[in-house]
CSV table of C-alpha atoms in Angstrom, one decimal:
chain,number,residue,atom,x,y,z
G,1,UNK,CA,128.8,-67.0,151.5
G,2,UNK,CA,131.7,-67.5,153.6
G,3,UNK,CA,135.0,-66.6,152.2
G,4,UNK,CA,138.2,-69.3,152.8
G,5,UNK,CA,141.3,-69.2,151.3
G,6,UNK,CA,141.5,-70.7,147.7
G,7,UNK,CA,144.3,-71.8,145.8
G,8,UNK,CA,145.1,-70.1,141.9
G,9,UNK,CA,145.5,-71.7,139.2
G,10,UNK,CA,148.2,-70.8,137.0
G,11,UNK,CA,148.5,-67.3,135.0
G,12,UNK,CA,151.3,-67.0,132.7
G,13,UNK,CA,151.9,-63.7,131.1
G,14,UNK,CA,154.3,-63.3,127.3
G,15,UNK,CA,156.3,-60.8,127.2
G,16,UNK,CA,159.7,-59.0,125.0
G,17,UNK,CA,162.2,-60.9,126.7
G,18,UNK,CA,163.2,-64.4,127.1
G,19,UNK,CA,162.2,-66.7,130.4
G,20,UNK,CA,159.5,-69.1,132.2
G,21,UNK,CA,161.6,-72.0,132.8
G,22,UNK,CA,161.6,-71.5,136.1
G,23,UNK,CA,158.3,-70.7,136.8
G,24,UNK,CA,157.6,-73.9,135.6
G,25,UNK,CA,159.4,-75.7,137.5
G,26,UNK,CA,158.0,-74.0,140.2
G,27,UNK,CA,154.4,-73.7,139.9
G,28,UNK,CA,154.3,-77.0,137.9
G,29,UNK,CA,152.9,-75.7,134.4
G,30,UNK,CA,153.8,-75.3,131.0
G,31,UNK,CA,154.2,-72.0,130.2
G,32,UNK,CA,153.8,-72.3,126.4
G,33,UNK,CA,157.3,-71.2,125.1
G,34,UNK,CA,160.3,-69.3,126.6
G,35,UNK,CA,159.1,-66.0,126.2
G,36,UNK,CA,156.4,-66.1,129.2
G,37,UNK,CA,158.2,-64.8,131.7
G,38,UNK,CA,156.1,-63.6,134.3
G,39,UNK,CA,153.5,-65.1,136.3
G,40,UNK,CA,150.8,-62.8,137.3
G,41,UNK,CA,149.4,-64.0,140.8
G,42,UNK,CA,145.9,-62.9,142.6
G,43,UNK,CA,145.9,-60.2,139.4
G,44,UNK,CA,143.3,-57.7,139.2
G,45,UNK,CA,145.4,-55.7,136.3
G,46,UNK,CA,145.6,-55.8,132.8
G,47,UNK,CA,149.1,-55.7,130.6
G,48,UNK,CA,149.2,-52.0,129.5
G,49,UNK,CA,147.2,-51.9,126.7
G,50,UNK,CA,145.2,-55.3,126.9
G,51,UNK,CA,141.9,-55.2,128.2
G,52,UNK,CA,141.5,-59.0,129.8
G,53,UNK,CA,145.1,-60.3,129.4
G,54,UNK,CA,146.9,-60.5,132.9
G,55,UNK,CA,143.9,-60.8,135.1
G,56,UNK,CA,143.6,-63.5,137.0
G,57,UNK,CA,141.1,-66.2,137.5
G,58,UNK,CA,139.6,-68.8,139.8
G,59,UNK,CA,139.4,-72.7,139.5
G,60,UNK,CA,135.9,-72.2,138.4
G,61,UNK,CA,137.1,-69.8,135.5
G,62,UNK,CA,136.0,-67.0,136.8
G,63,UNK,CA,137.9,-63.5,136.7
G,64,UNK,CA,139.4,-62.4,140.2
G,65,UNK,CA,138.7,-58.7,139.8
G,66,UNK,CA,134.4,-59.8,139.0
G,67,UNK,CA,134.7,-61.9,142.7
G,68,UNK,CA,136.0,-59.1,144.7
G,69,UNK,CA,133.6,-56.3,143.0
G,70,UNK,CA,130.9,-58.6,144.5
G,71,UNK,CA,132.1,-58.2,147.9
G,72,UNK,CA,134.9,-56.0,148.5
G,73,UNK,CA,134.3,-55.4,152.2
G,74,UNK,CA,134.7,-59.3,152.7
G,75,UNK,CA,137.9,-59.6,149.9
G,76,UNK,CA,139.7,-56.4,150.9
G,77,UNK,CA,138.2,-55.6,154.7
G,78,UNK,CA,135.6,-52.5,155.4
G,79,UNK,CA,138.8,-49.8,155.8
G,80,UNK,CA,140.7,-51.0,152.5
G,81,UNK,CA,137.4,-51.2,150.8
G,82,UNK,CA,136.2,-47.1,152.0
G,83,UNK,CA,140.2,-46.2,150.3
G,84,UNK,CA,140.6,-48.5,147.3
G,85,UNK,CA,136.9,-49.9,146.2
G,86,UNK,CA,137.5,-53.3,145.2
G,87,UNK,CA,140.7,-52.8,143.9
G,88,UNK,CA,143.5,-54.7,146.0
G,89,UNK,CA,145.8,-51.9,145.1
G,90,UNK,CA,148.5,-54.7,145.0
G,91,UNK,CA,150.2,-56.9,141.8
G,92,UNK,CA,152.1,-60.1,142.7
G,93,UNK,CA,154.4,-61.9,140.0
G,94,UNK,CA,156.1,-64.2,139.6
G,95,UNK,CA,159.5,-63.2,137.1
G,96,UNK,CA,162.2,-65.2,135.8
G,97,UNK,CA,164.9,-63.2,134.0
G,98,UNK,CA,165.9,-65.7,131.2
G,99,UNK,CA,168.0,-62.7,130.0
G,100,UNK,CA,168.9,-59.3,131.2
G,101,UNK,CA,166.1,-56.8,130.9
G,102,UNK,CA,166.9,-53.0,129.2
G,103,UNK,CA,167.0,-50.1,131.3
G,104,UNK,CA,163.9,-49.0,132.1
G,105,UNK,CA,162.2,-46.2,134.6
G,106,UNK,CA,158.1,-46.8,135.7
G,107,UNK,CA,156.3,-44.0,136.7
G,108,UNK,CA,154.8,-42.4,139.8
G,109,UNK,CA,151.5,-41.9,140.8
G,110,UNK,CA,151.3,-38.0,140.2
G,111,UNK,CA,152.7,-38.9,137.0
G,112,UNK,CA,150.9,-41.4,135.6
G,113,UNK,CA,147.6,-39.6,137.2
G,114,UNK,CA,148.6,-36.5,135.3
G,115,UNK,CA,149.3,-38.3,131.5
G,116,UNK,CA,148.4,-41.6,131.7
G,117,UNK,CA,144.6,-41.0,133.7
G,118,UNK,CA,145.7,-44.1,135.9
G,119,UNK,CA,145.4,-44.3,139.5
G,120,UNK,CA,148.5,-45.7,140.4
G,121,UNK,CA,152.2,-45.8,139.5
G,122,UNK,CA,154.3,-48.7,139.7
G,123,UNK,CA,156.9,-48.2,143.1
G,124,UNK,CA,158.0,-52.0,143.4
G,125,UNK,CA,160.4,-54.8,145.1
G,126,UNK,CA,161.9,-57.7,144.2
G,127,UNK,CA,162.3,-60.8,146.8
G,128,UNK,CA,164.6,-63.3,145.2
G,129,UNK,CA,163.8,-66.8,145.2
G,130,UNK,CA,166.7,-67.8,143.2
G,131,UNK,CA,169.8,-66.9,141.6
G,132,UNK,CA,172.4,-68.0,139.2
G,133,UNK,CA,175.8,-67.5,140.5
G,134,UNK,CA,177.1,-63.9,140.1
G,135,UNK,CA,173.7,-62.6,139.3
G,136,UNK,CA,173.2,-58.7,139.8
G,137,UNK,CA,170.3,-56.2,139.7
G,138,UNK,CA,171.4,-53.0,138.3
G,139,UNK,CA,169.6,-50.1,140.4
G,140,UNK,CA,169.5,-46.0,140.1
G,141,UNK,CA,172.4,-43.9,139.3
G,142,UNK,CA,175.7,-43.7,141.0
G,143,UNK,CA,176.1,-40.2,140.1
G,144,UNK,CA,173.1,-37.5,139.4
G,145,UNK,CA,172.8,-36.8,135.8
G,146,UNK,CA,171.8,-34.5,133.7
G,147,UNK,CA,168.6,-34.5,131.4
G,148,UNK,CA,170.6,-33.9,128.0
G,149,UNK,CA,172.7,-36.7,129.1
G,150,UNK,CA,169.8,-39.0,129.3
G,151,UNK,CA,169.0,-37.8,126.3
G,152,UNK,CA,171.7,-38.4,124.5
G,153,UNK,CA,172.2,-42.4,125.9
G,154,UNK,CA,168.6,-42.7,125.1
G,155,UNK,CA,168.9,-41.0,121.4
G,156,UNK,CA,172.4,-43.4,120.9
G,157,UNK,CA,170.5,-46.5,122.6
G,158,UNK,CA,174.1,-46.3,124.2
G,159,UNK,CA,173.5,-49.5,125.7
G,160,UNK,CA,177.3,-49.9,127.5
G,161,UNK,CA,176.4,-46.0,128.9
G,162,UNK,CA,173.5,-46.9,130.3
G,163,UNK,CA,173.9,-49.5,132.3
G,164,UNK,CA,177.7,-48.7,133.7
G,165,UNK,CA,176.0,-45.3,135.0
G,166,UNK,CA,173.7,-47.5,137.2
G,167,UNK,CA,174.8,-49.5,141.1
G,168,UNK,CA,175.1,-52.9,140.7
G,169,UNK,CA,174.2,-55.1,143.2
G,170,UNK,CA,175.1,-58.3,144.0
G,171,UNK,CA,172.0,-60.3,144.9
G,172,UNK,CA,171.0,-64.3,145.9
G,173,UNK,CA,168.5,-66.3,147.1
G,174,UNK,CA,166.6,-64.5,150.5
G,175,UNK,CA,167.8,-60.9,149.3
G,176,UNK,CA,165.0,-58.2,148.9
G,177,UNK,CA,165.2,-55.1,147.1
G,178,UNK,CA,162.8,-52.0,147.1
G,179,UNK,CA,162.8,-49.7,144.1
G,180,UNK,CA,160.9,-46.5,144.2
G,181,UNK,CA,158.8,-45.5,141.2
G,182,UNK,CA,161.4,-43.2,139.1
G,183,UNK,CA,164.7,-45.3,139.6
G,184,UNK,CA,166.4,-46.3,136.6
G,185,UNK,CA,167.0,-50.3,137.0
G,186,UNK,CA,167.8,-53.0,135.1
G,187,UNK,CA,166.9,-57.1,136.4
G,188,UNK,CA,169.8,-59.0,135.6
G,189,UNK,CA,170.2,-62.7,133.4
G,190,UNK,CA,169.4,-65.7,135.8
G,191,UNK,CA,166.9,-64.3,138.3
G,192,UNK,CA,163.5,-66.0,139.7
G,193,UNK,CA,162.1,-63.3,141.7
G,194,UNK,CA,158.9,-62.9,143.6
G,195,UNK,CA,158.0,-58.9,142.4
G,196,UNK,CA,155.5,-56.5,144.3
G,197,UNK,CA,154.2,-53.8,142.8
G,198,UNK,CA,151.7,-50.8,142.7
G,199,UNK,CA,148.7,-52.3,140.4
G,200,UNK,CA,149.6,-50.9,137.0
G,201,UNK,CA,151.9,-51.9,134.0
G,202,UNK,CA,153.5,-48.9,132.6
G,203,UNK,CA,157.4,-49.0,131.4
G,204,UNK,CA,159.4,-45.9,129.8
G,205,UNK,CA,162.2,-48.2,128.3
G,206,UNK,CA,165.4,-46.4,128.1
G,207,UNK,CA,166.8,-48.8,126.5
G,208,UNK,CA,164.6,-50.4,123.8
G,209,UNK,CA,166.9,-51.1,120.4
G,210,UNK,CA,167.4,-54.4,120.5
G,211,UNK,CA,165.2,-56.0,122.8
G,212,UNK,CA,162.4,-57.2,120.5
G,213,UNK,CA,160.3,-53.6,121.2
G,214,UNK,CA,158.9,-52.5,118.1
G,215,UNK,CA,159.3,-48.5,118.2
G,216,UNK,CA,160.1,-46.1,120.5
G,217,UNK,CA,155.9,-44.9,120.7
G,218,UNK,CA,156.1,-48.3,122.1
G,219,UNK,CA,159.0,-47.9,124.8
G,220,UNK,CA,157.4,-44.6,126.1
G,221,UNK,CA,153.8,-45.7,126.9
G,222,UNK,CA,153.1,-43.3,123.2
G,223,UNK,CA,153.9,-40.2,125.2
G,224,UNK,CA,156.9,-39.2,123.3
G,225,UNK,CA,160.6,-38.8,124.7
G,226,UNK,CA,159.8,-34.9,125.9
G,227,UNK,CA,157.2,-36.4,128.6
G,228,UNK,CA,158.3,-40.0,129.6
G,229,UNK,CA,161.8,-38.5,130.5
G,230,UNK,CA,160.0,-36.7,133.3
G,231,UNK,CA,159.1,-39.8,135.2
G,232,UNK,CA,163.4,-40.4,135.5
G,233,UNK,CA,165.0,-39.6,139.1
G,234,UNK,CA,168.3,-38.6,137.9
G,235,UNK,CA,169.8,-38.2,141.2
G,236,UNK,CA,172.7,-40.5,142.8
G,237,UNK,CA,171.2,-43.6,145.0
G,238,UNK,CA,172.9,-45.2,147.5
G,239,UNK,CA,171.7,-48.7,147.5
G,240,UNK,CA,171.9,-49.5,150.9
G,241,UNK,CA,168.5,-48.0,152.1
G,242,UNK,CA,166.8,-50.1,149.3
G,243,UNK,CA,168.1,-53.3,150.6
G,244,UNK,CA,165.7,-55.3,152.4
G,245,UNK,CA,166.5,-56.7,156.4
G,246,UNK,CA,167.6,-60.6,156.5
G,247,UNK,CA,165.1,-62.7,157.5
G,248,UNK,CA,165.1,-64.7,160.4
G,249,UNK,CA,162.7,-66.5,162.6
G,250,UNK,CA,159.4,-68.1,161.8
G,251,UNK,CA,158.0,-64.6,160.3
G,252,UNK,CA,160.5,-62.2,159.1
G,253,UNK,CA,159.8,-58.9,157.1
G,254,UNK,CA,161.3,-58.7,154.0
G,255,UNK,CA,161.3,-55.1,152.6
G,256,UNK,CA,162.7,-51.7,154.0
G,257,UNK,CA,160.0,-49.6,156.1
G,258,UNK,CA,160.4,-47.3,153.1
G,259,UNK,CA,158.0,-50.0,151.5
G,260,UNK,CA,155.1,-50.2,153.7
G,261,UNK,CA,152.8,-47.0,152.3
G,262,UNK,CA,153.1,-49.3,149.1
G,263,UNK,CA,153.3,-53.0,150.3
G,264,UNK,CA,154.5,-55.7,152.5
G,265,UNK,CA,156.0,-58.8,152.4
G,266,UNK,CA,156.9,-61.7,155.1
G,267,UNK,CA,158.5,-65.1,154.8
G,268,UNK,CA,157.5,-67.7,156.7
G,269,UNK,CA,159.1,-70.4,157.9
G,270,UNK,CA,157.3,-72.0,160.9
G,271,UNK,CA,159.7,-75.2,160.7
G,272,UNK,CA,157.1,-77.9,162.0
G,273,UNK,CA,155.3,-75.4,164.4
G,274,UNK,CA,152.2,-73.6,164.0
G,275,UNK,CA,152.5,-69.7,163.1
G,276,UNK,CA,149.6,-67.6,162.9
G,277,UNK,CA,149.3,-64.9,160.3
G,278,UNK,CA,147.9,-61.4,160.9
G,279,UNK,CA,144.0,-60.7,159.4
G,280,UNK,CA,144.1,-59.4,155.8
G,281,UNK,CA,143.9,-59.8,152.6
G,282,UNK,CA,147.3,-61.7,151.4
G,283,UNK,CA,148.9,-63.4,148.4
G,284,UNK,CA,151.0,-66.2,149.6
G,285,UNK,CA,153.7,-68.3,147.4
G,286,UNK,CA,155.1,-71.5,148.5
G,287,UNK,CA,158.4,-71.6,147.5
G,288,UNK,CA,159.4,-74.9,149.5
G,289,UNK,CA,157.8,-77.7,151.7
G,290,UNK,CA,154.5,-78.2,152.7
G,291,UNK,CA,152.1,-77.5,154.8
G,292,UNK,CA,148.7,-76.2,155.9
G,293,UNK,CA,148.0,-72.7,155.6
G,294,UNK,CA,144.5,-71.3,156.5
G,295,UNK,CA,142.8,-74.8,156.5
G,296,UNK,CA,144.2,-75.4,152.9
G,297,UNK,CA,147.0,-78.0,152.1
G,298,UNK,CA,149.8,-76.9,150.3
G,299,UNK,CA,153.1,-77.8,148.7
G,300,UNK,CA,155.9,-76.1,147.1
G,301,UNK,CA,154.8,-74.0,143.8
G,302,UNK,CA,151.4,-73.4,145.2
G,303,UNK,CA,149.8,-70.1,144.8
G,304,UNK,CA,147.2,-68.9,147.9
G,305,UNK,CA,144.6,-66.0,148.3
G,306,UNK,CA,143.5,-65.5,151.5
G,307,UNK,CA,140.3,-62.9,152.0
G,308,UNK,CA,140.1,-60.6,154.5
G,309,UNK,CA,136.6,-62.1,155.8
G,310,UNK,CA,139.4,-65.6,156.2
G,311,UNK,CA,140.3,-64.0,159.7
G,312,UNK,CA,143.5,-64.1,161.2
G,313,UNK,CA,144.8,-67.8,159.5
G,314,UNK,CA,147.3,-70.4,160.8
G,315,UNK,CA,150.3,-72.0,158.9
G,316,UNK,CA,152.0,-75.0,160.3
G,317,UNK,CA,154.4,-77.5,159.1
G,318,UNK,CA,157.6,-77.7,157.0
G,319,UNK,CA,157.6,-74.5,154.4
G,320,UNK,CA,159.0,-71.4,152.9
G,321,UNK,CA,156.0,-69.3,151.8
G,322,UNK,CA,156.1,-65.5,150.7
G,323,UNK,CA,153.1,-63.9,151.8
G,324,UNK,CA,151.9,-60.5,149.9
G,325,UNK,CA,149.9,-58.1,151.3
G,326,UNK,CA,148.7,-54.3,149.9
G,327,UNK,CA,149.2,-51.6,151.7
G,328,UNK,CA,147.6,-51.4,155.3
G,329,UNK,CA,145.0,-49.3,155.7
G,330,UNK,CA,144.3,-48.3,159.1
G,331,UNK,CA,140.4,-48.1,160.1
């Protein structure tokens, strides 16, 4: 069978805290209430916990991850198949901040290997899409801190504590922002951002009280306070090496090179002309226009996966796309 792009339906996720609004309006669905804030997009990962929920599926119903076991080689490409299998070793989402999310630290890879038997950690970025005036990320400390101070905010769910100890950063519409596995961060109210990430869903919630989490067993993946404070980086981070370049031109890199051993991201914007994306396996959101990308029509709020086996695939027209891609894997 030849692989072509194909076009996802949609795959709204609930969650704790409030939003979807504008991932409707977007992607042209109905979430199914305010509290299904994230979109999960080309997912081949389960919510923490779940063992279907969050997984994507094809116009034909069937599940993502079952397509690419059948042929990983042609999903993934031969060198990214020999490292990952058929894992894409990439999540996309789709997140809109109806409110401001807790505090909250995700782990590393050697740490979640070493207590949670998972493969990967959860290193992100966030690429905003669009922003209510004054909105703010809030992200790692300004000052290091100690462990029995962390302690102590996290024992007092001193809310006002937690939050003035980290940077906050101004962001808008175009900004991008890398955050290391380990970095205490916080999304702000008012926020549609597109969010890449390491494959996994695992939170330690510093902050939990009030936020609709039902214990703290919950807000540290049930490993207890005395483990899931080891996954914090307490040092002092200076912001300015997580902030992505500004785009310009018809493809643009979004994210710091810091990124790449985890993920990728591009805009395009080929403005009427016809730009030609690299070979690989991508996730591509249109966030305006329209346009033809790898043979497929497209308008704004479409989602697209394009295989590896797709080749190296044209856009042309009047868009703004993100396009996605998992780590690059050199043969």
């Amino acid at each position: 069978m030849t692989l072509g792009a194909v076009k996802l339906p949609p795959n709204g996720i609930p969650r704790f805290y409030r939003g979807g609004p504008a991932i409707a309006d977007l992607r042209g669905f109905d979430p199914g209430g305010d509290r299904v804030p994230e979109e999960w997009i080309g997912s081949t990962t389960t919510v923490f916990g779940e063992s279907e929920l969050g997984l994507s599926r094809l116009a034909d119903g069937e599940l993502l991850r079952d397509v690419i076991a059948k042929d990983p080689e042609g999903w993934l490409g031969p060198a990214h198949a020999e490292r990952f299998g058929a894992d894409p070793a990439l999540l996309v989402k789709l997140l809109d901040a109806g409110q401001r999310l807790p505090v909250h630290v995700h782990p590393d890879g050697p740490f979640a290997r070493e207590h949670l038997g998972t493969k990967f950690g959860k290193t992100e970025a966030w690429i905003v899409i669009s922003a209510e005036p004054g909105a703010q990320v809030h992200l790692g400390f300004r000052d290091g801190v100690s462990e029995d101070t962390v302690r102590a905010w996290v024992a007092g769910q001193d809310h006002d504590a937690m939050l003035g100890a980290l940077n906050p950063v101004d962001v808008a519409a175009g900004d991008a922002v890398f955050v290391p596995a380990g970095v205490a961060h916080a999304i702000g109210e008012g926020l549609l951002i597109v969010e890449l990430q390491e494959p996994s869903d695992m939170s330690v919630l510093l902050e939990w009280d009030g936020f609709g989490i039902e214990d703290e067993d919950e807000a540290t993946l049930g490993l207890g306070w005395d483990t899931a404070l080891g996954c914090v980086d307490r040092a002092a981070r200076d912001t300015g090496s997580l902030r992505g370049p500004q785009a310009d031109g018809a493809v643009a890199e979004l994210l710091p090179r810091a990124a790449d051993a985890f993920f990728s991201a591009q805009r395009i914007a080929p403005a009427g002309d016809t730009t030609q994306l690299d070979r690989g396996f991508a996730v591509i959101i249109v966030i305006d226009g329209e346009a033809s990308i790898a043979e497929q029509d497209v308008t704004r709020g479409d989602a697209l996966l394009v295989p590896h086996a797709a080749g190296a695939v044209t856009a042309a027209g009047e868009l703004t796309a993100i396009v996605c891609r998992p780590p690059e894997v050199r043969p």
